[in-house]
Short mmCIF file of C-alpha atoms and ligand atoms in Angstrom, two decimals:
data_model
loop_
_atom_site.label_atom_id
_atom_site.label_comp_id
_atom_site.label_asym_id
_atom_site.label_seq_id
_atom_site.Cartn_x
_atom_site.Cartn_y
_atom_site.Cartn_z
CA MET A 1 98.71 91.94 98.27
CA SER A 2 95.28 93.20 97.29
CA ASP A 3 94.02 96.33 95.62
CA SER A 4 92.68 97.49 98.94
CA LEU A 5 95.96 99.18 99.91
CA THR A 6 94.59 102.62 99.00
CA TYR A 7 94.84 105.55 101.36
CA ALA A 8 94.32 109.28 101.60
CA TYR A 9 97.81 110.77 101.96
CA TYR A 10 98.67 113.72 104.21
CA PRO A 11 102.29 114.80 103.52
CA GLY A 12 102.48 117.53 106.18
CA CYS A 13 104.23 120.88 105.77
CA SER A 14 107.74 119.64 106.42
CA GLY A 15 107.24 117.06 103.66
CA THR A 16 107.07 119.91 101.16
CA GLY A 17 110.17 121.59 102.65
CA THR A 18 112.85 120.50 105.09
CA SER A 19 111.96 116.81 104.96
CA ILE A 20 111.25 116.61 101.25
CA GLU A 21 113.37 113.45 101.01
CA TYR A 22 110.99 111.73 103.45
CA ASP A 23 108.03 112.58 101.23
CA MET A 24 109.89 111.56 98.07
CA SER A 25 111.03 108.23 99.47
CA THR A 26 107.61 107.52 100.98
CA ARG A 27 105.90 108.02 97.62
CA ALA A 28 108.54 106.02 95.74
CA VAL A 29 108.46 103.10 98.18
CA CYS A 30 104.65 102.96 98.32
CA ALA A 31 104.42 102.98 94.52
CA GLU A 32 106.92 100.14 94.34
CA LEU A 33 105.03 98.15 96.99
CA GLY A 34 101.66 98.57 95.28
CA ILE A 35 100.31 100.92 97.94
CA THR A 36 98.16 103.66 96.40
CA LEU A 37 98.47 107.10 97.94
CA THR A 38 95.95 109.77 96.97
CA GLU A 39 97.10 113.11 98.28
CA ILE A 40 94.34 114.94 100.16
CA PRO A 41 93.43 117.74 97.76
CA ASP A 42 94.16 121.16 99.23
CA TRP A 43 95.25 119.87 102.64
CA SER A 44 96.31 122.51 105.19
CA CYS A 45 98.67 122.57 108.17
CA CYS A 46 97.65 120.60 111.27
CA GLY A 47 99.02 123.36 113.52
CA SER A 48 101.72 121.11 114.95
CA THR A 49 102.82 121.78 118.55
CA PRO A 50 102.19 125.54 118.57
CA ALA A 51 98.44 125.12 117.97
CA HIS A 52 97.79 122.79 120.89
CA THR A 53 99.82 124.99 123.24
CA VAL A 54 97.40 127.82 122.43
CA ASP A 55 94.06 126.04 122.44
CA HIS A 56 92.66 122.56 121.90
CA THR A 57 89.61 123.64 119.91
CA LEU A 58 91.74 125.60 117.48
CA SER A 59 94.25 122.75 117.20
CA SER A 60 91.55 120.14 116.55
CA ALA A 61 89.83 122.38 114.01
CA LEU A 62 93.06 122.70 111.99
CA SER A 63 93.28 118.90 111.90
CA ALA A 64 89.56 118.34 111.38
CA ARG A 65 89.50 120.50 108.25
CA ASN A 66 91.78 117.89 106.66
CA LEU A 67 89.80 114.93 107.96
CA ALA A 68 86.61 116.44 106.53
CA LEU A 69 88.40 116.63 103.16
CA VAL A 70 89.16 112.92 103.46
CA GLU A 71 85.46 112.21 104.08
CA LYS A 72 84.75 113.89 100.74
CA MET A 73 87.28 111.59 99.06
CA ASN A 74 85.28 108.54 100.14
CA LEU A 75 88.31 106.90 101.67
CA ASP A 76 88.23 105.54 105.19
CA THR A 77 91.88 105.81 106.19
CA ALA A 78 94.28 108.74 106.09
CA ILE A 79 97.99 108.09 106.48
CA THR A 80 100.88 110.43 107.12
CA PRO A 81 104.65 109.90 107.42
CA CYS A 82 105.00 112.58 110.15
CA PRO A 83 104.43 111.60 113.81
CA SER A 84 103.70 115.19 114.78
CA CYS A 85 100.92 115.50 112.18
CA LEU A 86 99.71 112.07 113.17
CA THR A 87 99.44 113.02 116.83
CA ASN A 88 97.35 116.05 115.95
CA LEU A 89 95.06 114.15 113.58
CA LYS A 90 94.62 111.33 116.10
CA THR A 91 94.12 113.61 119.09
CA ALA A 92 91.48 115.59 117.20
CA THR A 93 89.65 112.37 116.28
CA HIS A 94 89.92 111.14 119.86
CA ARG A 95 88.66 114.32 121.49
CA MET A 96 85.92 114.88 118.92
CA LYS A 97 84.21 111.69 120.04
CA LYS A 98 82.73 113.89 122.77
CA ASP A 99 79.67 115.69 121.41
CA GLY A 100 80.25 118.98 123.21
CA PHE A 101 83.84 119.25 122.02
CA ARG A 102 82.98 118.17 118.48
CA ASP A 103 80.34 120.88 118.23
CA LYS A 104 82.79 123.52 119.40
CA VAL A 105 85.35 122.42 116.81
CA ASN A 106 82.85 122.18 113.97
CA LYS A 107 81.67 125.71 114.73
CA LEU A 108 85.08 126.92 113.52
CA LEU A 109 84.87 125.01 110.23
CA ASP A 110 83.19 125.66 106.89
CA THR A 111 82.60 121.95 106.46
CA PRO A 112 81.94 120.01 109.65
CA TYR A 113 83.79 116.75 110.26
CA GLN A 114 81.54 113.76 110.95
CA GLY A 115 84.22 111.62 112.57
CA GLY A 116 84.50 108.68 110.22
CA VAL A 117 88.17 108.64 109.22
CA ALA A 118 90.84 106.34 110.66
CA THR A 119 94.34 107.81 110.87
CA LYS A 120 97.58 105.84 110.79
CA SER A 121 101.25 106.35 110.11
CA VAL A 122 102.78 105.10 106.88
CA LEU A 123 104.97 102.93 109.11
CA GLN A 124 101.92 101.29 110.66
CA ILE A 125 100.27 100.36 107.35
CA ILE A 126 103.53 98.97 105.96
CA VAL A 127 103.91 96.71 108.99
CA GLU A 128 100.25 95.82 109.53
CA ASP A 129 98.44 96.05 106.19
CA MET A 130 101.29 95.10 103.89
CA GLY A 131 103.31 92.84 106.20
CA LEU A 132 106.97 92.08 106.66
CA LYS A 133 106.87 88.96 104.53
CA ALA A 134 105.56 90.77 101.48
CA LEU A 135 108.18 93.45 102.03
CA LYS A 136 110.97 90.93 102.31
CA ASP A 137 109.84 89.16 99.14
CA LYS A 138 110.23 92.41 97.21
CA ALA A 139 113.74 93.19 98.40
CA VAL A 140 116.27 92.80 95.59
CA LYS A 141 119.23 94.31 97.40
CA PRO A 142 119.23 93.26 101.07
CA LEU A 143 120.82 95.67 103.54
CA LYS A 144 123.44 93.09 104.57
CA GLY A 145 126.36 94.53 106.50
CA LEU A 146 124.52 97.67 107.64
CA LYS A 147 124.67 98.15 111.39
CA VAL A 148 121.81 100.43 112.25
CA ALA A 149 120.01 101.73 115.36
CA ALA A 150 116.29 102.48 115.05
CA TYR A 151 115.22 105.71 116.72
CA TYR A 152 111.47 106.35 117.07
CA GLY A 153 111.38 109.61 118.94
CA CYS A 154 108.87 110.42 121.62
CA ILE A 155 105.41 110.68 120.09
CA MET A 156 105.16 108.01 117.41
CA ASN A 157 103.69 105.54 119.91
CA ARG A 158 102.67 107.64 122.91
CA PRO A 159 100.35 107.99 124.65
CA PRO A 160 99.29 104.41 123.78
CA GLU A 161 95.53 105.06 124.20
CA VAL A 162 95.64 107.63 121.43
CA MET A 163 98.35 106.32 119.12
CA ASN A 164 97.27 102.71 119.29
CA PHE A 165 100.28 101.20 117.55
CA ASP A 166 103.34 99.22 118.62
CA ASP A 167 104.83 99.47 122.12
CA PRO A 168 105.02 102.86 123.89
CA GLU A 169 108.33 102.12 125.64
CA HIS A 170 109.92 99.62 123.30
CA PRO A 171 108.57 99.97 119.76
CA MET A 172 109.83 97.41 117.26
CA ALA A 173 108.25 98.30 113.87
CA MET A 174 111.38 99.81 112.32
CA ASP A 175 113.66 97.26 114.00
CA ASN A 176 111.60 94.47 112.45
CA ILE A 177 111.54 96.08 109.00
CA MET A 178 115.31 96.58 109.02
CA THR A 179 115.93 93.01 110.22
CA ALA A 180 113.59 91.66 107.55
CA LEU A 181 115.56 93.57 104.94
CA GLY A 182 118.84 92.05 106.10
CA ALA A 183 120.36 94.83 108.22
CA THR A 184 121.87 94.21 111.65
CA VAL A 185 119.76 96.15 114.13
CA LEU A 186 121.51 97.10 117.35
CA PRO A 187 119.53 97.44 120.59
CA PHE A 188 119.18 101.20 121.09
CA PRO A 189 118.37 102.10 124.69
CA LEU A 190 117.15 105.63 123.90
CA LYS A 191 114.70 104.72 121.15
CA VAL A 192 111.82 106.77 122.59
CA GLU A 193 113.79 109.59 124.26
CA CYS A 194 113.10 113.14 123.05
CA CYS A 195 115.58 114.76 120.63
CA GLY A 196 114.71 118.34 121.66
CA ALA A 197 111.70 118.61 119.36
CA SER A 198 111.00 122.02 117.92
CA PHE A 199 113.30 123.90 120.34
CA GLY A 200 116.11 124.02 117.75
CA ILE A 201 115.38 127.63 116.94
CA PRO A 202 114.16 129.18 120.23
CA ARG A 203 116.37 127.16 122.62
CA LYS A 204 119.17 125.54 120.70
CA ASP A 205 120.99 124.57 123.92
CA ILE A 206 118.23 122.06 124.68
CA VAL A 207 118.53 120.33 121.34
CA MET A 208 122.32 120.26 121.61
CA SER A 209 122.09 118.44 124.90
CA LEU A 210 119.30 115.97 124.09
CA SER A 211 120.35 115.16 120.52
CA GLY A 212 123.95 114.99 121.70
CA LYS A 213 123.02 112.21 124.12
CA LEU A 214 121.33 110.27 121.33
CA LEU A 215 124.34 110.52 119.04
CA ASP A 216 126.70 109.51 121.87
CA ALA A 217 124.57 106.49 122.64
CA ALA A 218 124.36 105.49 118.97
CA LYS A 219 128.14 105.64 118.74
CA ASP A 220 128.60 103.69 121.97
CA ILE A 221 126.62 100.74 120.69
CA GLY A 222 128.55 100.76 117.41
CA ALA A 223 125.81 101.99 115.09
CA GLU A 224 127.01 103.06 111.65
CA ALA A 225 123.74 104.81 110.93
CA LEU A 226 120.51 105.84 112.60
CA VAL A 227 117.13 105.23 111.05
CA THR A 228 114.18 107.48 111.95
CA ALA A 229 110.53 108.00 111.10
CA CYS A 230 110.20 111.64 112.22
CA PRO A 231 111.16 114.82 110.31
CA LEU A 232 112.02 116.72 113.49
CA CYS A 233 114.17 113.94 114.89
CA GLN A 234 115.94 113.55 111.56
CA MET A 235 116.59 117.27 111.30
CA ASN A 236 117.91 117.61 114.85
CA LEU A 237 120.25 114.65 114.44
CA ASP A 238 121.38 115.19 110.85
CA LEU A 239 121.20 118.90 109.97
CA ARG A 240 122.30 119.91 113.46
CA GLN A 241 124.94 117.21 113.94
CA ASP A 242 127.80 119.64 113.31
CA GLN A 243 126.27 122.12 115.77
CA VAL A 244 126.08 119.33 118.34
CA ASN A 245 129.70 118.42 117.62
CA SER A 246 130.86 122.01 118.20
CA ALA A 247 128.74 122.42 121.30
CA ALA A 248 129.84 119.14 122.89
CA GLY A 249 133.34 118.80 121.50
CA THR A 250 132.44 115.52 119.82
CA ASN A 251 133.24 114.29 116.34
CA HIS A 252 130.22 112.31 115.19
CA HIS A 253 129.65 111.43 111.57
CA ILE A 254 126.56 109.27 111.80
CA PRO A 255 124.22 109.33 108.79
CA VAL A 256 120.55 109.59 109.75
CA PHE A 257 118.23 107.94 107.22
CA TYR A 258 114.49 107.95 106.98
CA TYR A 259 113.36 104.32 107.18
CA THR A 260 111.66 104.75 103.80
CA GLN A 261 115.03 105.59 102.21
CA LEU A 262 116.54 102.33 103.45
CA ILE A 263 113.50 100.33 102.36
CA GLY A 264 113.86 102.03 98.97
CA LEU A 265 117.50 101.04 98.64
CA ALA A 266 116.60 97.43 99.46
CA LEU A 267 113.87 97.51 96.83
CA GLY A 268 116.46 98.64 94.29
CA LEU A 269 115.10 102.17 93.81
CA SER A 270 117.53 104.88 92.72
CA GLU A 271 119.25 107.11 95.25
CA LYS A 272 117.95 110.09 93.33
CA GLU A 273 114.26 109.28 93.77
CA LEU A 274 114.88 108.51 97.44
CA GLY A 275 116.49 111.93 97.99
CA ILE A 276 119.68 110.39 99.43
CA ASP A 277 121.60 113.48 98.25
CA LYS A 278 119.48 115.68 100.54
CA LEU A 279 120.95 114.18 103.72
CA CYS A 280 123.49 116.43 105.44
CA VAL A 281 125.85 113.89 107.01
CA ASP A 282 127.38 112.10 104.04
CA PRO A 283 125.99 108.55 103.88
CA ARG A 284 128.33 107.44 101.05
CA LYS A 285 130.59 105.19 103.11
CA VAL A 286 127.69 103.45 104.79
CA ILE A 287 125.79 102.90 101.55
CA ASN A 288 128.86 101.58 99.75
CA ALA A 289 129.38 99.06 102.53
CA ILE A 290 125.92 97.54 102.09
CA GLY A 291 126.25 94.04 100.71
CA ARG A 292 129.87 93.65 101.79
CA ASP A 293 129.16 90.47 103.79
CA GLU A 294 128.05 88.70 100.65
CA THR A 295 131.29 89.31 98.82
CA SER A 296 133.70 88.70 101.70
CA MET B 1 112.65 126.12 145.51
CA GLU B 2 110.99 129.05 147.22
CA ILE B 3 108.79 128.38 150.24
CA VAL B 4 105.09 128.55 149.45
CA ASN B 5 102.60 129.37 152.19
CA ILE B 6 99.74 127.20 151.03
CA THR B 7 97.13 128.45 153.48
CA LYS B 8 97.54 132.03 152.42
CA THR B 9 97.51 131.53 148.71
CA TYR B 10 95.23 128.53 148.19
CA ASP B 11 92.96 129.22 145.22
CA ALA B 12 90.22 126.60 145.02
CA ASN B 13 88.88 128.09 141.86
CA PHE B 14 92.18 127.49 140.09
CA VAL B 15 92.18 123.78 140.99
CA ARG B 16 88.62 123.43 139.75
CA GLN B 17 89.43 125.22 136.54
CA VAL B 18 92.46 123.05 135.74
CA GLU B 19 90.42 119.92 136.41
CA GLU B 20 87.59 121.14 134.25
CA GLU B 21 89.71 122.20 131.30
CA SER B 22 91.90 119.10 131.37
CA GLY B 23 89.29 116.55 132.39
CA GLN B 24 91.79 115.17 134.94
CA ASP B 25 91.34 114.45 138.65
CA MET B 26 94.23 116.28 140.34
CA SER B 27 93.71 114.50 143.66
CA LEU B 28 94.87 111.22 142.11
CA CYS B 29 98.50 112.40 142.09
CA TYR B 30 100.32 110.88 145.05
CA GLN B 31 103.73 112.38 144.23
CA CYS B 32 105.56 109.22 143.20
CA GLY B 33 107.79 111.34 140.94
CA ASN B 34 107.61 109.01 137.94
CA CYS B 35 106.71 111.88 135.63
CA THR B 36 109.75 113.88 136.65
CA ALA B 37 112.06 110.87 136.49
CA GLY B 38 111.16 110.34 132.83
CA CYS B 39 110.88 114.00 131.81
CA PRO B 40 113.76 114.80 129.41
CA TYR B 41 113.40 118.51 130.17
CA THR B 42 113.87 118.46 133.96
CA PHE B 43 117.41 119.81 133.45
CA VAL B 44 116.05 123.12 132.14
CA TYR B 45 112.86 123.34 134.23
CA ASP B 46 112.62 125.82 137.08
CA ILE B 47 109.96 123.60 138.69
CA PRO B 48 109.95 119.82 137.99
CA VAL B 49 106.68 118.46 136.63
CA ASN B 50 105.66 116.46 139.73
CA GLN B 51 106.02 119.64 141.79
CA ILE B 52 103.83 121.45 139.30
CA MET B 53 101.18 118.78 139.89
CA ARG B 54 101.51 119.29 143.66
CA LEU B 55 101.32 123.07 143.34
CA VAL B 56 98.15 122.73 141.30
CA GLN B 57 96.65 120.45 143.99
CA THR B 58 97.40 123.11 146.56
CA GLY B 59 95.91 125.87 144.43
CA GLN B 60 99.10 127.89 143.88
CA LYS B 61 97.94 129.68 140.79
CA GLU B 62 100.55 132.39 140.43
CA THR B 63 103.57 130.21 141.19
CA VAL B 64 102.39 127.72 138.58
CA LEU B 65 101.34 130.10 135.82
CA LYS B 66 104.53 132.13 135.94
CA CYS B 67 106.93 129.19 135.86
CA LYS B 68 109.26 128.62 132.91
CA SER B 69 108.70 124.88 132.74
CA LEU B 70 105.31 125.38 131.07
CA TRP B 71 107.06 126.87 128.04
CA LEU B 72 109.84 124.30 127.91
CA CYS B 73 107.65 121.19 127.97
CA ALA B 74 107.86 119.52 124.57
CA THR B 75 104.71 117.41 124.99
CA CYS B 76 106.86 114.30 124.67
CA GLU B 77 104.16 112.31 126.51
CA SER B 78 106.61 110.43 128.79
CA CYS B 79 104.81 111.63 131.89
CA THR B 80 101.37 110.68 130.60
CA THR B 81 102.59 107.28 129.43
CA ARG B 82 104.28 106.49 132.75
CA CYS B 83 101.94 107.92 135.41
CA PRO B 84 100.78 104.97 137.56
CA ASN B 85 97.48 106.74 138.18
CA ASN B 86 96.72 107.33 134.51
CA ILE B 87 96.81 111.07 134.88
CA ASP B 88 97.26 112.78 131.53
CA VAL B 89 100.05 115.01 132.83
CA ALA B 90 101.02 116.36 129.38
CA HIS B 91 97.42 117.47 128.89
CA ILE B 92 97.53 119.32 132.19
CA MET B 93 100.76 121.05 131.09
CA ASP B 94 98.97 122.11 127.90
CA VAL B 95 96.01 123.50 129.83
CA LEU B 96 98.34 125.40 132.18
CA ARG B 97 100.05 126.96 129.16
CA HIS B 98 96.65 128.08 127.86
CA MET B 99 95.92 129.71 131.22
CA ALA B 100 99.38 131.30 131.42
CA ARG B 101 98.81 132.82 127.98
CA ARG B 102 95.43 134.17 128.97
CA GLU B 103 96.95 135.74 132.08
CA GLY B 104 99.75 137.26 130.08
CA TYR B 105 102.72 135.25 131.39
CA ALA B 106 105.52 134.42 128.96
CA PRO B 107 108.70 133.81 130.94
CA VAL B 108 110.50 132.20 127.99
CA PRO B 109 109.89 134.83 125.30
CA THR B 110 111.86 133.09 122.54
CA VAL B 111 109.63 130.01 122.74
CA LYS B 112 106.43 132.07 122.74
CA SER B 113 107.67 134.14 119.79
CA PHE B 114 108.55 131.00 117.85
CA TRP B 115 105.14 129.41 118.43
CA ASP B 116 103.37 132.66 117.56
CA SER B 117 105.37 133.10 114.35
CA PHE B 118 104.57 129.52 113.39
CA LEU B 119 100.86 130.02 113.88
CA SER B 120 100.68 133.31 112.03
CA SER B 121 102.42 131.58 109.15
CA VAL B 122 99.64 128.96 109.13
CA GLU B 123 96.95 131.63 109.56
CA ASN B 124 98.23 133.62 106.57
CA ASN B 125 99.24 130.85 104.18
CA GLY B 126 97.24 127.78 105.18
CA ARG B 127 100.51 125.90 105.45
CA VAL B 128 103.80 126.74 107.12
CA PHE B 129 106.09 128.90 105.04
CA GLU B 130 109.45 128.05 106.58
CA ILE B 131 111.53 130.99 105.40
CA GLY B 132 108.73 133.44 106.22
CA LEU B 133 108.46 131.87 109.67
CA LEU B 134 112.16 132.38 110.29
CA ALA B 135 111.99 135.97 109.10
CA SER B 136 109.06 136.74 111.37
CA TYR B 137 110.79 135.06 114.31
CA ILE B 138 113.96 137.07 113.72
CA THR B 139 111.95 140.29 113.51
CA LYS B 140 110.17 139.54 116.79
CA THR B 141 113.26 138.51 118.73
CA GLY B 142 116.08 140.36 117.01
CA ARG B 143 118.03 137.11 117.03
CA PHE B 144 119.55 137.54 113.62
CA TRP B 145 122.30 134.97 113.93
CA THR B 146 119.95 132.10 114.65
CA ASP B 147 121.20 129.19 112.58
CA VAL B 148 123.01 131.17 109.88
CA ASP B 149 125.48 128.28 109.81
CA LEU B 150 122.70 126.01 108.54
CA GLY B 151 121.92 128.08 105.45
CA PRO B 152 124.72 126.60 103.31
CA LYS B 153 123.60 123.10 104.29
CA VAL B 154 119.94 123.54 103.48
CA LEU B 155 119.70 125.99 100.61
CA PRO B 156 121.63 124.06 97.92
CA LYS B 157 119.48 121.01 98.59
CA GLY B 158 116.36 122.78 97.40
CA LYS B 159 114.56 122.09 100.65
CA MET B 160 113.38 125.63 101.36
CA HIS B 161 110.98 127.63 99.24
CA PHE B 162 111.36 131.36 98.90
CA THR B 163 107.71 132.02 98.18
CA PRO B 164 104.77 131.03 100.39
CA PRO B 165 102.82 127.88 99.53
CA GLN B 166 99.55 128.61 97.72
CA ILE B 167 96.53 126.59 98.65
CA GLN B 168 92.94 127.26 97.68
CA GLY B 169 91.75 126.71 101.23
CA LYS B 170 93.91 129.57 102.47
CA GLU B 171 90.87 131.74 103.22
CA GLU B 172 89.09 128.84 104.87
CA VAL B 173 92.01 128.37 107.23
CA LYS B 174 92.07 132.07 107.98
CA LYS B 175 88.39 131.85 108.86
CA ILE B 176 89.17 129.10 111.40
CA PHE B 177 91.48 131.52 113.16
CA ASN B 178 89.00 134.41 112.93
CA ARG B 179 86.12 132.35 114.30
CA PHE B 180 88.40 131.10 117.07
CA LYS B 181 89.28 134.66 118.04
CA GLU B 182 85.63 135.66 118.01
CA GLU B 183 84.65 132.69 120.16
CA SER B 184 87.42 133.46 122.69
CA ARG B 185 86.21 137.03 123.04
CA LYS B 186 82.74 135.85 124.08
S1 SF4 C 301 103.63 110.17 137.84
FE1 SF4 C 301 101.48 110.70 138.21
S2 SF4 C 301 101.14 110.19 140.37
FE2 SF4 C 301 103.36 110.23 140.06
S3 SF4 C 301 103.95 112.32 140.62
FE3 SF4 C 301 103.61 112.33 138.41
S4 SF4 C 301 101.47 112.91 138.16
FE4 SF4 C 301 101.75 112.34 140.30
S1 SF4 C 302 105.26 116.02 128.27
FE1 SF4 C 302 106.37 117.78 129.09
S2 SF4 C 302 106.30 117.48 131.30
FE2 SF4 C 302 105.77 115.55 130.39
S3 SF4 C 302 107.67 114.42 130.31
FE3 SF4 C 302 107.44 115.45 128.33
S4 SF4 C 302 108.48 117.39 128.51
FE4 SF4 C 302 108.21 116.58 130.60
#
């Protein structure tokens, strides 16, 4: 590992609120792995889905303000844990390659964005820049005995021309990380299906149906836990799991971890700094069972 | 689906406008239905996405702009990823939403209110203020009982803040919105 693992860090709004445990575990894991994160000073919201449904210039300007801040930091790569933020940052970069569009966007900004920043997910840099071998070497408490299904959600890898990472239909990054850390990863057929996205508030029925399908499928394949990389997916599956149970007459109790929390456990970090207590579906039983194969 | 008389209501201008704003060639769609087959939202759509593509090809402006599907598309990118003709279908859905907004259609008011509340939260605070966003959504829609059952799950975990985030660039972000509004008036 070299000193070059230094990145501008964009936590995203949910990282300061409903997915605070994702932000906490990301920072803790990166520190442990020797990855330096410098938070973008005074970053603002990327506008998420609502902005691009109103206008593409506005949406790109909200992202570009942050990318221009990264240019001032003299770093060439910005990383974020959140796929929704990532999509916006990447789409802005992609569209702003066209002069006409870039000019329109920059007209809305105090500081124009020149276009020199690469954007990646934290997941991508762990897999590509750090590498599975280095990760495995650092694990002190392998996740033996954990039967997990990796769920990527819809936009982490799609569309491939923009996201440029892993496979758009059959991503493997989290599967490979979990396998490297000793967990048993079950083949999950719905790994890129949508969970209902941000419709939880305006159209709860949609989330009940789509997230319900995901939980049913996870149970069918015998998963004891799900592992995700997206705050919205995690929230729909974890926070709303009881709502899904009442709506569908099911009785699921499937903990839904952020992949960074499971990496953290394998690295021997404390549950407290990984925000394990912030999960809604109690993960106690699953966590206690980790390592059981070694003793039996 | 209702019967559409395409000779009477063909609007060539509409087709041109969609193509221009999305940068996509509508004539490439040969109705294979792949986009609809993979669309997780077909079960709540009033018009499936491949039919929307067809209706755009045939210039059916009003039928398209007033449909509910535009507001229920989650931009999951399945359609774009799977279209055999490399049509960026999700981008077209986005552009159609922009047009529907401009023409004053909002057939799924809860979704529009939610998106609007979200954006005004960003406009006013620079970042999303989750509790403020919920309050504004409830005021707009009167849906007071939205997710009250979740309160006891979230609040003790210290995940929600009761005061808006404070960032220095708050005014700068507000200016982005103001300039955008000025530009759109031109
Ligand atoms: S997948 Fe592409 S070609 Fe097939 S119906 Fe949809 S838009 Fe048309
Ligand atoms: S982007 Fe929209 S139209 Fe396309 S598959 Fe997803 S939900 Fe359906």
